[in-house]
Short mmCIF file of C-alpha atoms in Angstrom, two decimals:
data_model
loop_
_atom_site.label_atom_id
_atom_site.label_comp_id
_atom_site.label_asym_id
_atom_site.label_seq_id
_atom_site.Cartn_x
_atom_site.Cartn_y
_atom_site.Cartn_z
CA MET J 28 1.98 1.16 -45.32
CA LYS J 29 0.36 -1.03 -42.59
CA VAL J 30 3.43 -3.34 -42.60
CA PHE J 31 5.70 -0.33 -42.32
CA LEU J 32 3.75 1.03 -39.35
CA PHE J 33 3.78 -2.32 -37.60
CA LEU J 34 7.60 -2.61 -38.18
CA VAL J 35 8.03 0.93 -36.62
CA LEU J 36 5.93 -0.26 -33.65
CA LEU J 37 8.17 -3.39 -33.30
CA VAL J 38 11.27 -1.24 -33.36
CA LEU J 39 9.79 0.99 -30.65
CA PHE J 40 8.78 -2.12 -28.69
CA THR J 41 12.31 -3.48 -28.73
CA PHE J 42 13.72 -0.15 -27.83
CA PHE J 43 11.50 0.23 -24.79
CA GLN J 44 12.07 -3.38 -23.72
CA TYR J 45 15.80 -2.83 -23.95
CA LYS J 46 15.65 0.56 -22.10
CA THR J 47 13.57 -0.79 -19.24
CA SER J 48 15.69 -3.87 -18.91
CA LYS J 49 18.55 -1.53 -17.97
CA VAL J 50 16.60 0.10 -15.21
CA GLU J 51 17.76 -1.28 -12.01
CA THR J 52 14.86 -2.58 -9.84
CA ALA J 53 14.16 -0.75 -6.65
CA TYR J 54 14.59 -3.85 -4.47
CA PRO J 55 17.47 -6.26 -4.88
CA ALA J 56 16.83 -9.71 -6.08
CA VAL J 57 15.95 -12.30 -3.49
CA HIS J 58 18.46 -15.12 -3.50
CA SER J 59 16.97 -17.26 -0.85
CA PHE J 60 13.53 -17.88 0.54
CA GLY J 61 12.22 -17.95 4.08
CA ASP J 62 10.34 -20.85 5.73
CA SER J 63 7.32 -20.55 3.43
CA VAL J 64 8.51 -20.64 -0.14
CA MET J 65 4.99 -20.42 -1.53
CA ARG J 66 4.21 -17.32 0.52
CA ASP J 67 7.54 -15.62 -0.53
CA ALA J 68 6.84 -16.56 -4.19
CA GLY J 69 3.41 -14.97 -3.80
CA TYR J 70 4.79 -11.64 -2.50
CA LEU J 71 7.46 -11.58 -5.20
CA SER J 72 5.38 -12.62 -8.14
CA LEU J 73 2.66 -10.10 -7.41
CA GLY J 74 5.21 -7.37 -6.58
CA LEU J 75 3.93 -7.13 -2.99
CA ARG J 76 7.22 -7.19 -1.12
CA ARG J 77 6.42 -4.22 1.03
CA LEU J 78 3.04 -5.76 2.03
CA GLY J 79 4.81 -9.04 2.76
CA ALA J 80 7.34 -7.20 5.02
CA ASP J 81 4.47 -5.43 6.81
CA ILE J 82 2.66 -8.77 7.51
CA SER J 83 5.87 -10.40 8.60
CA PHE J 84 6.45 -7.36 10.98
CA VAL J 85 3.09 -7.65 12.49
CA GLU J 86 3.78 -11.39 13.01
CA LEU J 87 7.06 -10.39 14.71
CA LEU J 88 5.17 -8.01 17.03
CA GLN J 89 2.78 -10.76 17.82
CA TYR J 90 5.63 -13.23 18.52
CA TYR J 91 7.31 -10.76 20.75
CA GLY J 92 4.12 -9.80 22.53
CA THR J 93 3.12 -13.37 23.16
CA PRO J 94 1.71 -13.67 26.78
CA GLU J 95 3.36 -17.03 27.43
CA LEU J 96 6.08 -15.29 29.44
CA GLU J 97 3.69 -14.36 32.21
CA THR J 98 2.97 -18.08 33.02
CA MET J 99 6.59 -19.19 32.63
CA ARG J 100 8.79 -19.98 35.58
CA ILE J 101 12.31 -18.98 36.26
CA SER J 102 14.15 -22.24 35.57
CA ALA J 103 16.67 -21.96 38.29
CA LYS J 104 14.45 -21.21 41.31
CA GLY J 105 11.09 -22.30 39.99
CA LYS J 106 9.76 -18.80 40.86
CA HIS J 107 6.78 -17.37 39.10
CA VAL J 108 7.58 -14.45 36.75
CA THR J 109 5.33 -11.55 37.62
CA LYS J 110 4.18 -8.86 35.31
CA GLU J 111 6.53 -6.53 37.17
CA ASP J 112 9.47 -8.71 36.38
CA ILE J 113 8.68 -8.50 32.69
CA GLU J 114 8.30 -4.73 32.82
CA MET J 115 11.53 -4.44 34.73
CA SER J 116 13.42 -6.68 32.33
CA GLU J 117 13.30 -3.96 29.76
CA TYR J 118 15.79 -2.09 31.85
CA SER J 119 18.08 -5.06 32.56
CA LEU J 120 20.87 -3.72 30.46
CA TYR J 121 23.14 -2.62 33.35
CA GLY J 122 22.16 -5.25 35.87
CA ILE J 123 19.71 -2.80 37.28
CA ALA J 124 16.86 -5.23 37.05
CA PRO J 125 16.92 -8.99 37.02
CA LYS J 126 17.70 -10.45 33.69
CA VAL J 127 14.28 -12.26 33.45
CA TYR J 128 14.30 -13.05 29.82
CA SER J 129 17.61 -14.82 29.87
CA ALA J 130 16.60 -16.76 32.95
CA ILE J 131 13.31 -18.06 31.59
CA GLU J 132 13.33 -21.21 29.62
CA GLY J 133 12.41 -20.50 26.03
CA GLY J 134 11.51 -16.88 26.98
CA ASN J 135 14.27 -15.18 25.26
CA TYR J 136 12.57 -15.02 21.85
CA PRO J 137 15.23 -16.81 19.85
CA GLN J 138 13.59 -16.06 16.53
CA ILE J 139 13.78 -12.25 16.66
CA LEU J 140 16.92 -11.95 14.62
CA SER J 141 15.91 -14.48 11.93
CA ARG J 142 12.45 -12.93 11.65
CA ALA J 143 13.90 -9.44 11.37
CA ARG J 144 16.40 -10.53 8.69
CA TYR J 145 13.45 -12.07 6.82
CA ILE J 146 11.60 -8.87 6.91
CA LEU J 147 14.57 -6.94 5.69
CA SER J 148 15.18 -9.36 2.86
CA LEU J 149 11.65 -8.68 1.65
CA ASP J 150 11.89 -4.93 2.23
CA PRO J 151 15.43 -3.78 2.81
CA TYR J 152 14.34 -0.21 3.41
CA PHE J 153 11.95 -0.99 6.21
CA LYS J 154 14.11 0.93 8.67
CA TYR J 155 11.58 1.01 11.53
CA ALA J 156 11.54 -2.77 11.58
CA ALA J 157 15.32 -2.91 11.62
CA VAL J 158 15.65 -0.33 14.46
CA PHE J 159 12.74 -1.82 16.48
CA SER J 160 14.11 -5.38 16.30
CA ALA J 161 17.67 -4.23 17.15
CA GLY J 162 16.25 -2.21 20.06
CA VAL J 163 14.53 -5.36 21.40
CA LEU J 164 17.54 -7.46 20.95
CA ALA J 165 20.04 -5.04 22.48
CA PHE J 166 18.06 -3.39 25.19
CA ASN J 167 15.37 -5.83 26.19
CA LEU J 168 17.02 -9.15 25.60
CA ASN J 169 20.62 -8.32 26.23
CA ARG J 170 21.70 -9.73 22.89
CA GLY J 171 23.80 -6.84 21.63
CA MET J 172 25.82 -8.81 19.21
CA GLU J 173 22.68 -10.04 17.38
CA ALA J 174 21.45 -6.41 17.25
CA ILE J 175 24.61 -5.29 15.70
CA GLU J 176 24.53 -8.16 13.21
CA LEU J 177 21.06 -7.11 12.21
CA LEU J 178 21.96 -3.42 11.90
CA GLU J 179 25.03 -4.31 9.71
CA PHE J 180 22.73 -6.39 7.55
CA ALA J 181 20.32 -3.44 7.18
CA LYS J 182 23.27 -1.13 6.52
CA LYS J 183 24.21 -3.08 3.46
CA TYR J 184 21.08 -1.70 1.75
CA SER J 185 21.09 1.73 3.32
CA PRO J 186 24.74 2.56 3.76
CA TYR J 187 24.02 6.29 4.10
CA TYR J 188 21.40 6.05 6.86
CA LYS J 189 23.33 7.47 9.72
CA ASP J 190 20.88 6.22 12.44
CA TYR J 191 22.15 2.65 11.98
CA ASP J 192 25.64 3.79 12.81
CA LEU J 193 24.31 5.64 15.86
CA TYR J 194 22.56 2.54 17.13
CA ILE J 195 25.65 0.34 16.56
CA ALA J 196 27.67 2.94 18.49
CA ALA J 197 25.16 3.14 21.29
CA ILE J 198 24.93 -0.71 21.64
CA GLY J 199 28.75 -0.77 21.65
CA TYR J 200 28.98 1.70 24.43
CA SER J 201 26.30 -0.02 26.49
CA LYS J 202 28.18 -3.32 26.20
CA ALA J 203 31.27 -1.51 27.32
CA LYS J 204 29.24 -0.33 30.38
CA ASN J 205 29.44 3.31 29.40
CA PRO J 206 25.84 4.47 29.84
CA GLU J 207 26.67 8.26 29.59
CA LYS J 208 28.03 7.76 26.13
CA ALA J 209 25.28 5.41 25.08
CA ALA J 210 22.62 7.91 26.24
CA GLN J 211 24.32 10.68 24.43
CA ILE J 212 24.40 8.83 21.17
CA LEU J 213 20.73 7.59 21.56
CA ASP J 214 19.82 11.24 22.18
CA GLU J 215 21.06 12.01 18.69
CA ALA J 216 19.29 8.98 17.18
CA ILE J 217 15.90 9.75 18.69
CA LYS J 218 15.73 13.12 17.02
CA ASN J 219 14.35 11.10 14.02
CA PRO J 220 10.58 11.23 14.49
CA GLN J 221 10.34 7.62 13.11
CA THR J 222 12.23 6.32 16.06
CA PRO J 223 10.31 3.39 17.69
CA ALA J 224 8.93 4.04 21.20
CA ILE J 225 11.02 1.26 22.60
CA VAL J 226 14.27 3.08 21.78
CA LYS J 227 13.05 6.33 23.15
CA ASN J 228 11.93 4.58 26.28
CA VAL J 229 15.48 3.06 26.77
CA THR J 230 17.00 6.43 26.24
CA ALA J 231 14.78 8.10 28.76
CA PHE J 232 15.47 5.24 31.25
CA LEU J 233 19.18 5.76 30.82
CA HIS J 234 18.88 9.49 31.55
CA LYS J 235 16.87 8.77 34.51
CA LYS J 236 19.48 6.35 35.94
CA LEU J 237 22.17 8.88 35.18
CA GLY J 238 20.21 11.52 37.13
CA ASN J 239 19.44 13.61 34.05
CA TYR J 240 15.77 13.94 35.12
CA ARG J 241 15.02 16.93 32.94
CA ARG J 242 16.09 15.15 29.80
CA ALA J 243 14.31 11.98 30.84
CA TYR J 244 11.14 13.97 31.50
CA GLU J 245 11.36 15.51 27.93
CA ILE J 246 11.71 12.10 26.33
CA TYR J 247 8.82 10.55 28.32
CA LEU J 248 6.70 13.60 27.44
CA ASP J 249 7.55 13.03 23.73
CA ILE J 250 6.50 9.39 24.03
CA TYR J 251 3.34 10.36 25.82
CA GLN J 252 2.34 12.97 23.24
CA ASN J 253 3.48 11.27 20.04
CA SER J 254 3.56 7.53 20.42
CA LYS J 255 0.60 5.53 19.09
CA ASP J 256 1.55 2.53 21.17
CA PRO J 257 -0.75 2.44 24.16
CA LYS J 258 1.70 0.33 26.22
CA TYR J 259 4.39 2.89 25.94
CA VAL J 260 1.90 5.86 26.41
CA ASP J 261 0.81 4.34 29.71
CA ARG J 262 4.34 3.69 30.79
CA ALA J 263 5.32 7.26 29.89
CA GLU J 264 2.45 8.67 31.81
CA LYS J 265 3.55 6.79 34.96
CA GLN J 266 7.11 7.90 34.45
CA LEU J 267 6.06 11.46 33.94
CA THR J 268 4.30 11.54 37.33
CA GLU J 269 7.46 10.05 38.94
CA MET J 270 9.72 12.49 37.10
CA LYS J 271 7.61 15.41 38.33
CA LYS J 272 8.28 14.37 41.88
CA LEU J 273 12.00 14.00 41.18
CA LEU J 274 12.17 17.38 39.52
CA LYS J 275 10.47 19.23 42.37
CA PRO J 276 13.02 21.41 44.11
CA THR J 277 13.66 20.07 47.69
CA PRO J 278 12.86 22.75 50.31
CA MET F 14 -13.74 7.85 -35.00
CA TYR F 15 -17.30 8.47 -33.99
CA ILE F 16 -18.06 4.76 -33.95
CA LEU F 17 -15.02 4.04 -31.94
CA LYS F 18 -16.02 6.68 -29.37
CA THR F 19 -19.58 5.29 -29.21
CA LEU F 20 -18.35 1.72 -28.72
CA ILE F 21 -15.90 2.85 -25.95
CA ALA F 22 -18.62 4.88 -24.19
CA HIS F 23 -21.00 2.00 -24.33
CA ASP F 24 -18.49 -0.46 -22.84
CA LEU F 25 -17.43 2.01 -20.19
CA LYS F 26 -21.07 2.64 -19.05
CA GLU F 27 -21.85 -1.04 -19.06
CA HIS F 28 -18.86 -2.03 -16.95
CA LEU F 29 -19.35 0.85 -14.51
CA LYS F 30 -22.98 -0.06 -13.94
CA SER F 31 -22.28 -3.74 -13.23
CA LYS F 32 -20.05 -5.68 -10.92
CA PHE F 33 -17.31 -2.99 -10.84
CA MET F 34 -19.17 -0.80 -8.49
CA GLN F 35 -20.00 -3.67 -6.21
CA ALA F 36 -16.26 -4.59 -6.05
CA VAL F 37 -15.48 -0.98 -5.07
CA PHE F 38 -18.07 -1.21 -2.30
CA ILE F 39 -16.63 -4.55 -1.02
CA PHE F 40 -13.17 -3.12 -1.15
CA ALA F 41 -14.20 -0.15 0.84
CA VAL F 42 -15.68 -2.33 3.56
CA VAL F 43 -12.59 -4.59 3.60
CA ILE F 44 -10.14 -1.64 3.88
CA ILE F 45 -11.98 -0.04 6.75
CA TYR F 46 -12.16 -3.33 8.53
CA ALA F 47 -8.47 -3.89 7.89
CA SER F 48 -7.62 -0.47 9.23
CA LEU F 49 -9.26 -1.26 12.52
CA LEU F 50 -7.42 -4.58 12.64
CA PHE F 51 -4.06 -3.28 11.77
CA SER F 52 -4.26 -0.24 14.04
CA ALA F 53 -4.43 -2.71 16.99
CA LEU F 54 -1.68 -4.89 15.78
CA SER F 55 0.92 -2.35 14.68
CA PRO F 56 0.04 0.95 16.26
CA GLU F 57 3.29 2.73 15.40
CA GLN F 58 3.31 1.65 11.81
CA GLU F 59 -0.33 2.05 11.12
CA PRO F 60 -0.16 4.57 8.20
CA ARG F 61 2.44 2.45 6.45
CA VAL F 62 0.69 -0.77 6.86
CA LEU F 63 -2.65 0.73 5.99
CA ALA F 64 -1.31 2.43 2.77
CA ASN F 65 0.56 -0.75 1.66
CA PHE F 66 -2.51 -2.94 2.35
CA GLY F 67 -4.80 -0.60 0.52
CA LEU F 68 -2.55 -0.10 -2.48
CA ALA F 69 -1.96 -3.84 -2.74
CA ALA F 70 -5.70 -4.59 -2.60
CA THR F 71 -6.39 -1.85 -5.24
CA GLU F 72 -3.82 -3.34 -7.59
CA LEU F 73 -5.12 -6.89 -7.05
CA VAL F 74 -8.81 -5.97 -7.55
CA GLY F 75 -7.81 -4.03 -10.71
CA VAL F 76 -5.63 -6.96 -11.99
CA ILE F 77 -8.49 -9.47 -11.36
CA ALA F 78 -11.05 -7.20 -13.07
CA VAL F 79 -8.85 -6.54 -16.15
CA LEU F 80 -7.83 -10.22 -16.38
CA PHE F 81 -11.35 -11.61 -16.28
CA GLY F 82 -12.85 -8.81 -18.15
CA LEU F 83 -10.51 -8.79 -21.20
CA SER F 84 -9.94 -12.58 -21.37
CA SER F 85 -13.70 -13.09 -21.67
CA ALA F 86 -14.76 -9.94 -23.47
CA VAL F 87 -14.61 -11.14 -27.09
CA ILE F 88 -15.29 -14.89 -26.26
CA LYS F 89 -18.45 -13.94 -24.36
CA ASP F 90 -19.73 -11.90 -27.27
CA ILE F 91 -19.01 -14.92 -29.58
CA GLU F 92 -20.84 -17.27 -27.33
CA SER F 93 -23.79 -14.99 -26.81
CA LYS F 94 -23.84 -14.23 -30.61
CA THR F 95 -23.89 -10.50 -29.82
CA ILE F 96 -20.84 -10.18 -32.04
CA TYR F 97 -23.06 -10.90 -35.20
CA LEU F 98 -25.19 -7.94 -34.24
CA ILE F 99 -22.23 -5.61 -33.77
CA LEU F 100 -20.31 -6.64 -36.81
CA SER F 101 -23.29 -6.59 -39.07
CA ARG F 102 -23.43 -2.84 -38.53
CA PRO F 103 -20.83 -0.46 -40.03
CA VAL F 104 -18.34 -1.40 -37.33
CA LYS F 105 -14.85 -2.43 -38.36
CA ARG F 106 -13.19 -5.29 -36.59
CA TRP F 107 -10.30 -3.21 -35.41
CA GLN F 108 -12.76 -0.68 -34.01
CA TYR F 109 -14.49 -3.43 -32.10
CA ILE F 110 -11.32 -4.87 -30.53
CA THR F 111 -9.83 -1.43 -29.81
CA ALA F 112 -13.15 -0.30 -28.16
CA LYS F 113 -13.29 -3.45 -26.07
CA TYR F 114 -9.74 -2.90 -24.82
CA ILE F 115 -10.09 0.86 -24.15
CA GLY F 116 -13.57 0.59 -22.69
CA LEU F 117 -12.62 -2.07 -20.14
CA VAL F 118 -9.23 -0.52 -19.31
CA LEU F 119 -10.90 2.96 -18.68
CA SER F 120 -13.57 1.39 -16.39
CA VAL F 121 -10.79 -0.37 -14.41
CA TRP F 122 -8.96 2.97 -14.13
CA VAL F 123 -12.15 4.66 -12.71
CA MET F 124 -12.43 1.72 -10.21
CA VAL F 125 -8.73 2.08 -9.21
CA PHE F 126 -9.15 5.78 -8.57
CA LEU F 127 -12.35 5.25 -6.59
CA MET F 128 -10.56 2.68 -4.41
CA GLY F 129 -7.72 5.12 -4.07
CA LEU F 130 -10.21 7.72 -2.87
CA VAL F 131 -11.51 5.38 -0.15
CA LEU F 132 -8.01 4.59 0.92
CA GLU F 133 -7.11 8.33 1.15
CA THR F 134 -10.25 8.84 3.17
CA VAL F 135 -9.39 6.10 5.55
CA LEU F 136 -5.92 7.47 5.94
CA LEU F 137 -7.34 11.03 6.61
CA ILE F 138 -9.77 9.60 9.23
CA LYS F 139 -6.84 7.82 10.91
CA GLY F 140 -4.99 11.17 11.26
CA GLY F 141 -2.73 11.21 8.29
CA GLY F 142 -2.64 14.06 5.71
CA ILE F 143 -3.34 13.94 2.02
CA ASP F 144 -0.55 11.88 0.46
CA LEU F 145 0.08 12.83 -3.13
CA SER F 146 2.50 9.97 -3.63
CA ILE F 147 -0.59 7.69 -3.45
CA LEU F 148 -1.95 9.42 -6.52
CA ARG F 149 1.28 8.81 -8.39
CA ILE F 150 1.33 5.16 -7.38
CA LEU F 151 -2.29 4.77 -8.60
CA VAL F 152 -1.36 6.20 -11.92
CA SER F 153 1.49 3.69 -12.31
CA THR F 154 -0.92 0.90 -11.25
CA CYS F 155 -3.24 1.97 -14.02
CA LEU F 156 -0.46 1.76 -16.52
CA LYS F 157 0.58 -1.59 -15.31
CA ILE F 158 -3.08 -2.81 -15.56
CA SER F 159 -3.30 -1.48 -19.13
CA VAL F 160 -0.26 -3.56 -20.16
CA LEU F 161 -1.72 -6.62 -18.49
CA GLY F 162 -5.08 -5.99 -20.12
CA ALA F 163 -3.55 -5.81 -23.65
CA LEU F 164 -1.82 -9.23 -22.94
CA ALA F 165 -5.11 -10.70 -21.64
CA LEU F 166 -6.94 -9.59 -24.82
CA LEU F 167 -4.24 -10.92 -27.11
CA PHE F 168 -4.15 -14.34 -25.32
CA SER F 169 -7.95 -14.61 -25.45
CA LEU F 170 -7.80 -14.11 -29.21
CA ILE F 171 -4.97 -16.68 -29.59
CA SER F 172 -6.34 -19.32 -27.27
CA THR F 173 -10.14 -19.05 -27.64
CA SER F 174 -10.55 -20.26 -24.10
CA VAL F 175 -11.13 -17.80 -21.13
CA LEU F 176 -9.30 -19.97 -18.68
CA SER F 177 -6.12 -20.51 -20.71
CA ALA F 178 -6.11 -16.75 -21.56
CA ILE F 179 -6.26 -15.93 -17.84
CA ILE F 180 -3.59 -18.44 -16.92
CA ILE F 181 -1.12 -17.35 -19.65
CA SER F 182 -1.61 -13.66 -18.88
CA GLY F 183 -1.24 -14.39 -15.19
CA ILE F 184 2.12 -16.16 -15.86
CA PHE F 185 3.32 -13.21 -17.84
CA TYR F 186 2.20 -10.80 -15.12
CA THR F 187 4.08 -12.68 -12.46
CA LEU F 188 7.12 -13.29 -14.49
CA GLY F 189 7.14 -9.51 -15.11
CA HIS F 190 7.85 -9.00 -11.47
CA PHE F 191 10.78 -11.38 -11.48
CA ILE F 192 12.89 -9.30 -13.76
CA ALA F 193 15.65 -8.86 -11.11
CA GLU F 194 15.62 -12.61 -10.33
CA ILE F 195 15.54 -13.48 -14.05
CA LYS F 196 18.60 -11.30 -14.59
CA PHE F 197 20.32 -12.99 -11.64
CA ILE F 198 19.44 -16.48 -12.89
CA THR F 199 20.46 -15.80 -16.49
CA LYS F 200 23.85 -14.65 -15.31
CA LYS F 201 24.43 -18.13 -13.91
CA LEU F 202 23.29 -19.96 -17.04
CA ALA F 203 25.48 -21.54 -19.63
CA ILE F 204 25.94 -19.68 -22.81
CA THR F 205 23.44 -21.83 -24.83
CA ALA F 206 20.75 -21.50 -22.23
CA LYS F 207 21.43 -17.81 -22.10
CA ILE F 208 20.89 -17.48 -25.84
CA LEU F 209 17.77 -19.53 -25.62
CA THR F 210 16.25 -17.43 -22.74
CA LEU F 211 17.14 -14.10 -24.39
CA PRO F 212 13.85 -13.77 -26.40
CA LEU F 213 11.96 -14.23 -23.06
CA LYS F 214 13.62 -11.01 -21.74
CA TYR F 215 12.22 -9.23 -24.73
CA ILE F 216 8.67 -10.60 -24.62
CA ILE F 217 7.92 -10.54 -20.83
CA PRO F 218 6.54 -7.12 -19.74
CA ASN F 219 8.76 -5.37 -17.22
CA MET F 220 6.19 -5.02 -14.40
CA ALA F 221 8.77 -4.05 -11.87
CA ILE F 222 9.15 -0.65 -13.32
CA PHE F 223 5.56 0.13 -12.51
CA ASN F 224 6.01 -0.62 -8.79
CA LEU F 225 6.19 2.96 -7.77
CA ASN F 226 5.36 2.11 -4.17
CA ASP F 227 8.72 0.23 -3.91
CA ILE F 228 10.60 2.87 -5.96
CA LEU F 229 9.48 5.81 -3.92
CA ASN F 230 10.42 4.15 -0.58
CA ALA F 231 13.75 2.69 -1.68
CA ASP F 232 16.90 4.57 -0.90
CA ASN F 233 18.26 4.14 -4.40
CA GLY F 234 15.01 3.52 -6.26
CA ASN F 235 15.63 4.12 -9.93
CA PHE F 236 12.49 5.59 -11.37
CA ALA F 237 12.40 5.05 -15.15
CA GLY F 238 10.50 8.36 -15.58
CA TRP F 239 6.92 9.08 -16.66
CA ASN F 240 7.76 9.36 -20.26
CA VAL F 241 9.33 5.92 -20.34
CA LEU F 242 6.37 4.43 -18.33
CA ILE F 243 3.81 5.98 -20.53
CA GLY F 244 5.75 5.23 -23.70
CA TYR F 245 6.26 1.70 -22.67
CA THR F 246 2.55 1.21 -21.86
CA LEU F 247 1.37 2.69 -25.15
CA VAL F 248 3.81 0.75 -27.32
CA TYR F 249 3.42 -2.62 -25.42
CA SER F 250 -0.41 -2.34 -25.51
CA ALA F 251 -0.42 -1.15 -29.12
CA VAL F 252 1.62 -4.21 -30.20
CA CYS F 253 -0.71 -6.55 -28.39
CA VAL F 254 -3.83 -4.92 -29.77
CA VAL F 255 -2.58 -4.82 -33.33
CA ILE F 256 -1.53 -8.48 -33.19
CA GLY F 257 -4.93 -9.16 -31.71
CA VAL F 258 -6.76 -7.22 -34.40
CA PHE F 259 -4.81 -9.19 -37.06
CA LEU F 260 -5.81 -12.47 -35.53
CA PHE F 261 -9.47 -11.38 -35.20
CA LYS F 262 -9.54 -10.31 -38.86
CA LYS F 263 -8.57 -13.86 -39.87
CA ARG F 264 -11.46 -15.29 -37.98
CA GLU F 265 -14.55 -16.32 -39.78
CA PHE F 266 -18.00 -15.88 -38.20
#
């Protein structure tokens, strides 16, 4: 009797092992490792890919937020880069502000794309990281092609996530010097509450430059009320004051 | 049945009174500290980072507790000679092993849920709502820990050394997360190697199916279903415990 029961248990064991082996894992297999093989192996072997992606994203934020830029010099003229230059560089897409980042030696954050790809290889569904990094590449660093490459990479895992298509289109229009269309598409994209503040900020800025002060005001207000990033909240507050003046009817 | 219940209740009480509660406290302090740190580093993704960090810590603490607890449970009783006292009473060997397993696994479950409570509280303080998916993830973590516990108990009875039991169970645990990679590698292998590695696929526990945190957040996450997860845990654990009981019965004291 005992032997029979044990055999039944073994049959059930084989059945469950077979059944679960047919279940597709949530995350695709990793075929290549990043710079630190041991760290990657740790994340994978403990089933902590999401945590690994989070830590790498925080590292990306630290890398992008490094203060070294403030002390760098513009290589061509040897001029000091001020805080204002850096703030302005976020709006350098249409030649409105000087392209500070591209003019600074080593200040164009060459690792953003590779770091973002690494994050996505750990967690291919970390959409915020993909959109944030693409936003930085396209709108802050003027590297639209890299942003599109990243979004195409992210799209392989989430082919039905329409926001990626919207960002690709918006970057395409902005490269074609069509800010009206870019703003229109970004307007659609920022309806998603998960949109990073950087993208909302760029959209508001485009509207402001196009003279759509009402819409720009609405977006800045959204950033001010909902963003948890103090840098963008401060910026939105300043812009709101400016927008209020612009929206005041002239006597 | 009464003896089994008494043994389980005794083990459960003993574990909850001891280092488990200290671990819960340390975890609570760590997670509150981490929440402050991460809120500064990633303000817009704070709830995600905090939840992932908390869930990972919960799982790791649970894994360590069950690995150390069940790998040493029987060996410690043998070394301290407590086992003679227990087995000299009307306690059958299968009851002793089963009670050790259930008692420790239950106490780790209690610990996991307490840590989950701390995590939910921190998320609430940080402005998030009550997230029921965290409860589901904790349940799947408990099931995963139960499978690992059964393996640790089995290896402690095979190897008679705590360290080797921990190492072998740890290897099985980590390999269990590499199911997708193992599938990928075996596809590339020659036919002989494929045949040789086939038994491995049927022995290694599939830990990836318990990663509900990944499954719930993936676009095409294939959830095996609760019936499969519970059935798998029960059957896998039962096989390990039964083999363990068989080995324990063969021992002479």
